[in-house]
GROMACS .gro file of C-alpha atoms in nm:
model
  110
    1ASN     CA    1  -0.970   0.822   4.305
    2LEU     CA    2  -1.057   0.708   3.954
    3SER     CA    3  -1.300   0.438   4.064
    4SER     CA    4  -1.553   0.691   4.194
    5ASN     CA    5  -1.737   0.870   3.912
    6ASP     CA    6  -2.019   1.002   4.129
    7SER     CA    7  -1.861   1.344   4.170
    8ARG     CA    8  -1.752   1.389   3.807
    9ALA     CA    9  -1.963   1.580   3.558
   10VAL     CA   10  -1.964   1.455   3.201
   11ALA     CA   11  -2.111   1.664   2.922
   12VAL     CA   12  -2.346   1.458   2.708
   13PRO     CA   13  -2.554   1.608   2.427
   14PRO     CA   14  -2.930   1.551   2.434
   15MET     CA   15  -3.053   1.222   2.285
   16GLN     CA   16  -3.194   1.396   1.974
   17GLU     CA   17  -2.856   1.555   1.901
   18GLN     CA   18  -2.680   1.223   1.957
   19GLN     CA   19  -2.909   1.061   1.701
   20GLU     CA   20  -2.851   1.344   1.453
   21ILE     CA   21  -2.473   1.307   1.496
   22GLY     CA   22  -2.496   0.932   1.440
   23ALA     CA   23  -2.714   0.978   1.128
   24HIS     CA   24  -2.470   1.237   0.990
   25ILE     CA   25  -2.173   1.005   1.042
   26GLU     CA   26  -2.366   0.720   0.876
   27ARG     CA   27  -2.446   0.937   0.571
   28GLU     CA   28  -2.091   1.063   0.538
   29THR     CA   29  -1.935   0.717   0.557
   30GLN     CA   30  -2.175   0.544   0.316
   31THR     CA   31  -1.958   0.624   0.013
   32LEU     CA   32  -1.649   0.494   0.188
   33ALA     CA   33  -1.828   0.178   0.300
   34HIS     CA   34  -1.951   0.117  -0.055
   35GLY     CA   35  -1.600   0.165  -0.193
   36ILE     CA   36  -1.461  -0.079   0.060
   37ARG     CA   37  -1.725  -0.340  -0.032
   38VAL     CA   38  -1.650  -0.300  -0.404
   39ALA     CA   39  -1.274  -0.329  -0.346
   40GLU     CA   40  -1.319  -0.640  -0.128
   41HIS     CA   41  -1.536  -0.799  -0.397
   42GLU     CA   42  -1.280  -0.723  -0.668
   43ILE     CA   43  -1.000  -0.866  -0.453
   44ALA     CA   44  -1.202  -1.186  -0.405
   45LEU     CA   45  -1.257  -1.213  -0.782
   46LEU     CA   46  -0.886  -1.158  -0.851
   47ARG     CA   47  -0.792  -1.428  -0.599
   48GLU     CA   48  -1.040  -1.667  -0.759
   49TYR     CA   49  -0.900  -1.587  -1.104
   50ARG     CA   50  -0.543  -1.636  -0.981
   51THR     CA   51  -0.628  -1.972  -0.825
   52ARG     CA   52  -0.802  -2.088  -1.142
   53LEU     CA   53  -0.516  -1.968  -1.363
   54ILE     CA   54  -0.258  -2.151  -1.152
   55ALA     CA   55  -0.469  -2.468  -1.166
   56ASP     CA   56  -0.503  -2.437  -1.545
   57VAL     CA   57  -0.128  -2.387  -1.591
   58VAL     CA   58  -0.040  -2.678  -1.362
   59THR     CA   59  -0.283  -2.914  -1.536
   60GLY     CA   60  -0.168  -2.804  -1.881
   61LYS     CA   61  -0.494  -2.643  -1.987
   62VAL     CA   62  -0.308  -2.317  -2.051
   63ASP     CA   63   0.020  -2.305  -2.243
   64VAL     CA   64   0.237  -2.028  -2.099
   65ARG     CA   65   0.531  -2.075  -2.338
   66GLN     CA   66   0.388  -1.830  -2.590
   67ALA     CA   67   0.313  -1.570  -2.321
   68ALA     CA   68   0.661  -1.612  -2.173
   69ALA     CA   69   0.819  -1.565  -2.515
   70SER     CA   70   0.640  -1.233  -2.561
   71LEU     CA   71   0.775  -1.084  -2.236
   72PRO     CA   72   1.021  -0.797  -2.291
   73ASP     CA   73   1.390  -0.863  -2.250
   74GLU     CA   74   1.566  -0.705  -1.954
   75SER     CA   75   1.761  -0.485  -2.194
   76ASP     CA   76   1.431  -0.329  -2.309
   77GLU     CA   77   1.373  -0.185  -1.963
   78ASP     CA   78   1.502   0.159  -1.866
   79SER     CA   79   1.852   0.141  -1.732
   80VAL     CA   80   1.933   0.296  -1.398
   81ASP     CA   81   2.156   0.552  -1.569
   82GLU     CA   82   1.859   0.680  -1.770
   83ILE     CA   83   1.639   0.710  -1.462
   84VAL     CA   84   1.892   0.873  -1.229
   85ASP     CA   85   2.116   1.158  -1.340
   86VAL     CA   86   2.465   1.015  -1.282
   87GLN     CA   87   2.616   1.365  -1.253
   88ASP     CA   88   2.390   1.439  -0.957
   89LEU     CA   89   2.518   1.125  -0.787
   90ASP     CA   90   2.879   1.224  -0.849
   91ASP     CA   91   2.826   1.556  -0.671
   92ALA     CA   92   2.616   1.412  -0.389
   93GLU     CA   93   2.721   1.351  -0.034
   94VAL     CA   94   2.720   0.975   0.022
   95LEU     CA   95   2.644   0.795   0.345
   96VAL     CA   96   2.880   0.506   0.411
   97GLU     CA   97   2.895   0.254   0.691
   98ASP     CA   98   3.224   0.272   0.876
   99GLU     CA   99   3.399  -0.011   1.064
  100ASP     CA  100   3.205   0.057   1.384
  101SER     CA  101   2.871   0.018   1.200
  102ASP     CA  102   2.795   0.385   1.252
  103TRP     CA  103   2.676   0.579   0.951
  104ALA     CA  104   2.899   0.866   0.852
  105ALA     CA  105   2.880   1.126   0.577
  106GLU     CA  106   3.158   1.110   0.321
  107GLU     CA  107   3.216   1.320   0.012
  108ASN     CA  108   3.209   1.112  -0.305
  109ASP     CA  109   3.547   1.141  -0.481
  110ALA     CA  110   3.438   0.966  -0.801
   0.00000   0.00000   0.00000
């Protein structure tokens, strides 16, 4: 019977040891807690900046035409062929979806 705890023994450390364990955990997590607070503050600042920037663009206080003109063209970006070795793909086993929507392995004949 789980409702009766009278006959169960539970090991509990002495109060002094419990306090020492709690203090140790508090010390060890202080750096993490500080990092979390800093990150949350930076996120709030970035959201505020984003909101202000959007408002400035919408109201015409910031001209984005010059910034848009300085963006790189798509052709300047790495092509997929440069990132992935095409020969490796030719030799790879390819997973294809068959008519029954089950995935099956198929050798690539390309």
